[in-house]
CSV table of C-alpha atoms and ligand atoms in Angstrom, one decimal:
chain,number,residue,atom,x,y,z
A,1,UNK,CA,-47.2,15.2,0.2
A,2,UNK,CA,-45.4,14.8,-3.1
A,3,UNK,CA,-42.3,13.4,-2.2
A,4,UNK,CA,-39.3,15.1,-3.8
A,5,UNK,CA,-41.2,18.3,-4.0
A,6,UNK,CA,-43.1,18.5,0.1
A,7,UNK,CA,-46.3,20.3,-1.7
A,8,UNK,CA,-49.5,18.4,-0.8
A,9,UNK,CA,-51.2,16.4,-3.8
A,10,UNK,CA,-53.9,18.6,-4.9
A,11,UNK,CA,-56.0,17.7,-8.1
A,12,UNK,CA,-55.0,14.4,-10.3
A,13,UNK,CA,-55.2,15.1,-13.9
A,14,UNK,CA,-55.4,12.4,-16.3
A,15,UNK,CA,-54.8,12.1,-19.8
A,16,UNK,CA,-56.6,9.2,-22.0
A,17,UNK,CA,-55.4,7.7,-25.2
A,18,UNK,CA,-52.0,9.9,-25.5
A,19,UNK,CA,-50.5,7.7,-27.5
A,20,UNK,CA,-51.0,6.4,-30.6
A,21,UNK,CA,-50.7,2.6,-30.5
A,22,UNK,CA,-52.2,2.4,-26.9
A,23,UNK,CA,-55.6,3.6,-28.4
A,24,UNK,CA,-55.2,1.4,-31.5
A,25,UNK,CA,-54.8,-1.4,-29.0
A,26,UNK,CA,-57.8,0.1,-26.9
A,27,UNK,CA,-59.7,-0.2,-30.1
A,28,UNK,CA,-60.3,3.7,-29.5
A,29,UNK,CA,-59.9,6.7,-32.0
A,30,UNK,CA,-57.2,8.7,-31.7
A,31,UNK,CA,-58.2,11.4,-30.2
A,32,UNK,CA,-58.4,15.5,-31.9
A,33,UNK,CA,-58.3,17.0,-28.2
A,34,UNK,CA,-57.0,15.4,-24.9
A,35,UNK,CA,-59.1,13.4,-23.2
A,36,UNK,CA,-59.3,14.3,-19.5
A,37,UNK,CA,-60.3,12.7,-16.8
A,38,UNK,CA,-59.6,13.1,-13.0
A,39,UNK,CA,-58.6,10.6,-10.2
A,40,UNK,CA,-60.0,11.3,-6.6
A,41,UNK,CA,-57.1,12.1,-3.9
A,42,UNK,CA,-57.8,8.5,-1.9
A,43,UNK,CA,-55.7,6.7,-5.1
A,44,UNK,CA,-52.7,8.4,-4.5
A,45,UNK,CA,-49.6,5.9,-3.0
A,46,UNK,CA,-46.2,5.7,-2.9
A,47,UNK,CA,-43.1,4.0,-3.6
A,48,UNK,CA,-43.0,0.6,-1.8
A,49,UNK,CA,-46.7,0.1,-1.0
A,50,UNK,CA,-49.4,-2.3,-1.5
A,51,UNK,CA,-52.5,-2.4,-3.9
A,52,UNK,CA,-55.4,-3.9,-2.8
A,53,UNK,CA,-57.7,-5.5,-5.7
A,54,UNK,CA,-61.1,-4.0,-5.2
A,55,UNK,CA,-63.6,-7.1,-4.8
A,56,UNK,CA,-65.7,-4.6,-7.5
A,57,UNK,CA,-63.5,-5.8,-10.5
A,58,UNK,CA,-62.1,-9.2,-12.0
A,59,UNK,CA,-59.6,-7.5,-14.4
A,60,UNK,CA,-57.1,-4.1,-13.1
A,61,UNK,CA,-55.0,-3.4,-15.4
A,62,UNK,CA,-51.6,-1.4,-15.2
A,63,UNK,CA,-50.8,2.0,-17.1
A,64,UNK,CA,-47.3,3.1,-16.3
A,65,UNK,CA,-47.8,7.0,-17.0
A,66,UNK,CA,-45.0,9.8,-16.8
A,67,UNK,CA,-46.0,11.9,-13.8
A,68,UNK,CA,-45.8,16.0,-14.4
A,69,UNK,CA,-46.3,18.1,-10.6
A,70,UNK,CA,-47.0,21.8,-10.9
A,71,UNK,CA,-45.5,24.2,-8.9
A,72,UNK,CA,-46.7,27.6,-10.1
A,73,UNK,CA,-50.3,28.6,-10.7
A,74,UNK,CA,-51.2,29.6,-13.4
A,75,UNK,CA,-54.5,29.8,-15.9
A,76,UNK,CA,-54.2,30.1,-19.4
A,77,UNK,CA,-50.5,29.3,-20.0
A,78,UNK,CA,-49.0,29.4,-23.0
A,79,UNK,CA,-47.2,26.6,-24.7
A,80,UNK,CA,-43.6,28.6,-24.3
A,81,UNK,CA,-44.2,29.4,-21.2
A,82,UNK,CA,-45.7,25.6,-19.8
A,83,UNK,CA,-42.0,24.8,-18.5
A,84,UNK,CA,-42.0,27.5,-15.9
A,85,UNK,CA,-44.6,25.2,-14.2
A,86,UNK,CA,-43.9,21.9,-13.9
A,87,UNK,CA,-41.8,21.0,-10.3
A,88,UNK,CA,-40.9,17.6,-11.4
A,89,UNK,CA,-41.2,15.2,-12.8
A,90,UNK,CA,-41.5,11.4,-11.9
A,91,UNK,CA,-43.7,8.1,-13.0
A,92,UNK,CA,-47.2,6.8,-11.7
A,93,UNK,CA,-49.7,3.5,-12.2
A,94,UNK,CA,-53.1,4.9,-13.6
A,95,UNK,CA,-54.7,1.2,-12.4
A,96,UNK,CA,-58.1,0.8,-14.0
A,97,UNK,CA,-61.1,-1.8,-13.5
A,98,UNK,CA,-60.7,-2.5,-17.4
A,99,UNK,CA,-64.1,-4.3,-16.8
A,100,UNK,CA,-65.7,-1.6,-15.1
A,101,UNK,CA,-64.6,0.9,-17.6
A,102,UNK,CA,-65.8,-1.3,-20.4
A,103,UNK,CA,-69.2,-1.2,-19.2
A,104,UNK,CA,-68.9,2.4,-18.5
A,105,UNK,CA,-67.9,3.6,-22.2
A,106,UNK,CA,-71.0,1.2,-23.5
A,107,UNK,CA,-73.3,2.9,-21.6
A,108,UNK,CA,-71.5,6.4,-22.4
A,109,UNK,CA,-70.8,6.6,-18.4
A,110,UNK,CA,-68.1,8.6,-16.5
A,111,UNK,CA,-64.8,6.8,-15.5
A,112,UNK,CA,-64.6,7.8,-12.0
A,113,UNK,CA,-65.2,4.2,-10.5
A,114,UNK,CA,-63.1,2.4,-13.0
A,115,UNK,CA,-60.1,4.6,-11.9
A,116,UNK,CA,-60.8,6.0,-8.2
A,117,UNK,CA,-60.2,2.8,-6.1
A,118,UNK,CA,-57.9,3.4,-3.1
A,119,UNK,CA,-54.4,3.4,-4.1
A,120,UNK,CA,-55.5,3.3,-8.2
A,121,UNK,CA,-52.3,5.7,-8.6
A,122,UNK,CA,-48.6,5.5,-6.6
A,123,UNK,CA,-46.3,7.6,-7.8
A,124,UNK,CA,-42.5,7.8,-7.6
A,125,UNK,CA,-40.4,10.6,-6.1
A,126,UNK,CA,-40.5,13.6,-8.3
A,127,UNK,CA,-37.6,15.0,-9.9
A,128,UNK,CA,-36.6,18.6,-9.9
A,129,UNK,CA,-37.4,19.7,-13.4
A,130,UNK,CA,-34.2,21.5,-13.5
A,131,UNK,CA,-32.5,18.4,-13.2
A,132,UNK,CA,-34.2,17.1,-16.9
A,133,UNK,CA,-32.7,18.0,-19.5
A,134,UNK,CA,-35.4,17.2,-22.5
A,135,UNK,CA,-39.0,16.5,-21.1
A,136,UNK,CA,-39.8,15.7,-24.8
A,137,UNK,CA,-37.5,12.7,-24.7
A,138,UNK,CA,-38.2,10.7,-20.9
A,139,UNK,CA,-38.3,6.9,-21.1
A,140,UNK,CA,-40.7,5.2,-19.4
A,141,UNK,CA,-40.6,1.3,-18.9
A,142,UNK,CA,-43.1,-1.2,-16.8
A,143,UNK,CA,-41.7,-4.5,-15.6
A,144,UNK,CA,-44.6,-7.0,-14.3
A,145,UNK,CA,-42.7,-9.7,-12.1
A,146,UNK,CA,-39.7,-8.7,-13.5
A,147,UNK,CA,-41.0,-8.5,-17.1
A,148,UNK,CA,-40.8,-5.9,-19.5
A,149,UNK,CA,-44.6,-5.0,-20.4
A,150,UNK,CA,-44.6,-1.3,-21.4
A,151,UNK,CA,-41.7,0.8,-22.9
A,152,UNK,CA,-42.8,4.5,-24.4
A,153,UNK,CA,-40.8,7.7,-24.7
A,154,UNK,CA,-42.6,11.5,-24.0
A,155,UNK,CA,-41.5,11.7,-27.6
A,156,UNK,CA,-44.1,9.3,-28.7
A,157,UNK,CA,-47.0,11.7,-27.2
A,158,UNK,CA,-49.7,13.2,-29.3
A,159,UNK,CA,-50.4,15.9,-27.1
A,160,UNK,CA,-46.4,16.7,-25.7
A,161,UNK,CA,-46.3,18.3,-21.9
A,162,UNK,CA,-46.5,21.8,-23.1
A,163,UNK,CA,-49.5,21.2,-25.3
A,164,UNK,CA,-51.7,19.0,-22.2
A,165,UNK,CA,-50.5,22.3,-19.5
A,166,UNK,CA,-51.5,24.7,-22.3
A,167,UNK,CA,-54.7,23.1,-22.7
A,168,UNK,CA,-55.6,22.0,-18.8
A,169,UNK,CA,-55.0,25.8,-18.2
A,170,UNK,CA,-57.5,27.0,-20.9
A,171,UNK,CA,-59.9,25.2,-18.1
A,172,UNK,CA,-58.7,24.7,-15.0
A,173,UNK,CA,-56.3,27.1,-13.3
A,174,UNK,CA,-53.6,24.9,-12.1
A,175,UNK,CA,-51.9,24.9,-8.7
A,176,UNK,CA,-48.9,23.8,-6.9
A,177,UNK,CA,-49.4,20.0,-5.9
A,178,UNK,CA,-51.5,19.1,-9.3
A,179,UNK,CA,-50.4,16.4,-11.0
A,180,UNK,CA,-50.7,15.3,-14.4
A,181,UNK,CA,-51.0,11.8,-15.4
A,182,UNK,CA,-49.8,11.6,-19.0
A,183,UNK,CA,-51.3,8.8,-20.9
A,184,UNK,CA,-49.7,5.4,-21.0
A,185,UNK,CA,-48.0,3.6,-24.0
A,186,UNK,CA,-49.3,0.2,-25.6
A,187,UNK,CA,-48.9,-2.9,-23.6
A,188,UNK,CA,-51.2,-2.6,-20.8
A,189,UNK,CA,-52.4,-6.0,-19.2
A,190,UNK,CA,-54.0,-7.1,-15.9
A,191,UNK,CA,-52.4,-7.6,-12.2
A,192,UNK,CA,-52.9,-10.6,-9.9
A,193,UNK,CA,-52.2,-10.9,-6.1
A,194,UNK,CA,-48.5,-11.8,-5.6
A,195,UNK,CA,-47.2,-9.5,-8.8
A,196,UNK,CA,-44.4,-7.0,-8.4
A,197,UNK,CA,-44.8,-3.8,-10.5
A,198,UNK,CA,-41.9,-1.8,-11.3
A,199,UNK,CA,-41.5,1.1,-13.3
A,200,UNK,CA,-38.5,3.4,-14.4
A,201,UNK,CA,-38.1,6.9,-15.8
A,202,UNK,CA,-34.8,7.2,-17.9
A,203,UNK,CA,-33.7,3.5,-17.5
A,204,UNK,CA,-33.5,3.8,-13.8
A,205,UNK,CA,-33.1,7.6,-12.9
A,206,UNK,CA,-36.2,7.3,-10.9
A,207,UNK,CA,-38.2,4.6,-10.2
A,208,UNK,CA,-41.6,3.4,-8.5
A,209,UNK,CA,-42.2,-0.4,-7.4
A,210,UNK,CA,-45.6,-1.7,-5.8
A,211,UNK,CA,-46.8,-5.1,-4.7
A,212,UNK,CA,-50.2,-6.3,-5.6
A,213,UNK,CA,-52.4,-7.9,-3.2
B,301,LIG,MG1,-54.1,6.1,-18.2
């Protein structure tokens, strides 16, 4: 279930390269379109577990997201109208096998492996979206061991929230229980056993912490 909302998790959307100093980092093109990818249900975790490295990869990296649940179906939803859909909102970890993917992207391959280990996405408690004020201004900030590592705002998006439902919807119908994985800011960076991952929405008004094992 998503807690703070008790809808069962149904598809995980993901959004590459959303903002603009992440993919210069990346060494990646901004892109005209989103880039979509999905995250099989088995990564989903929650607040206070524990990720196990996959033995696959030598290099998981952390990308603190903002986290958007649906709550209304809906196909072909307008920009205006994209509010009326979201249920909450809260954050998430879209961990990737930065090695894996590497090799993946050479070879032009899917992402599915790089992103789809167990528990390769926790998320924190959604909040109501009646309870957000401006979804075009939430702050999102990653501590690594008690570190600041990543600090973005909505603002900063290329493709805002109304814009990715807008577009997801032109495809897929969307459904209570989807989520939506955002895009991370710059400042991504690899995990070891022992690290503490924390990350906020609004400087505290929700948060999500994981251990790494
Ligand atoms: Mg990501």
């Amino acid at each position: 279930m998503i807690p703070g909302l008790d809808l069962p998790v149904r598809n995980i959307y993901c959004i590459g390269r959303n903002y603009a100093q992440h993919a210069r980092e990346m060494g990646s093109p901004i892109p005209k379109i989103p880039l979509v990818f999905l995250k099989p249900s088995g990564t989903i975790c929650f607040d206070g577990d524990t990720i196990h490295l996959p033995p696959q990869s030598n290099d998981v990296h952390f990308e603190a997201e903002i986290v958007v649940a649906i709550s209304k179906s809906g196909k072909n939803i307008s920009h205006g109208s994209a509010m009326e859909h979201i249920g909450g909102y809260g954050v998430g970890i879209d961990f990737t096998a930065r090695d894996i993917q590497a090799i993946a992207k050479r070879q032009g391959h899917p992402w599915s492996i790089a992103k789809g280990f167990d528990g390769f996405a926790p998320i924190s408690e959604m909040i109501p979206s009646n309870k957000i004020e401006d979804p075009n201004n939430l702050d999102l900030k990653l501590f690594q061991n008690g570190f600041v590592k990543q600090h973005g705002n909505s603002s900063e998006m290329i493709f805002p929230i109304p814009n990715l439902i807008n577009f997801l919807s032109q495809i897929f119908t969307l459904h209570p229980g989807d989520l939506i994985f955002t895009g991370t800011p710059e400042g991504v960076g690899p995990v070891k056993s022992g690290d503490k991952l924390e990350v906020l929405l609004n400087n505290g008004l929700q948060s999500l912490t994981v251990d790494i094992k």
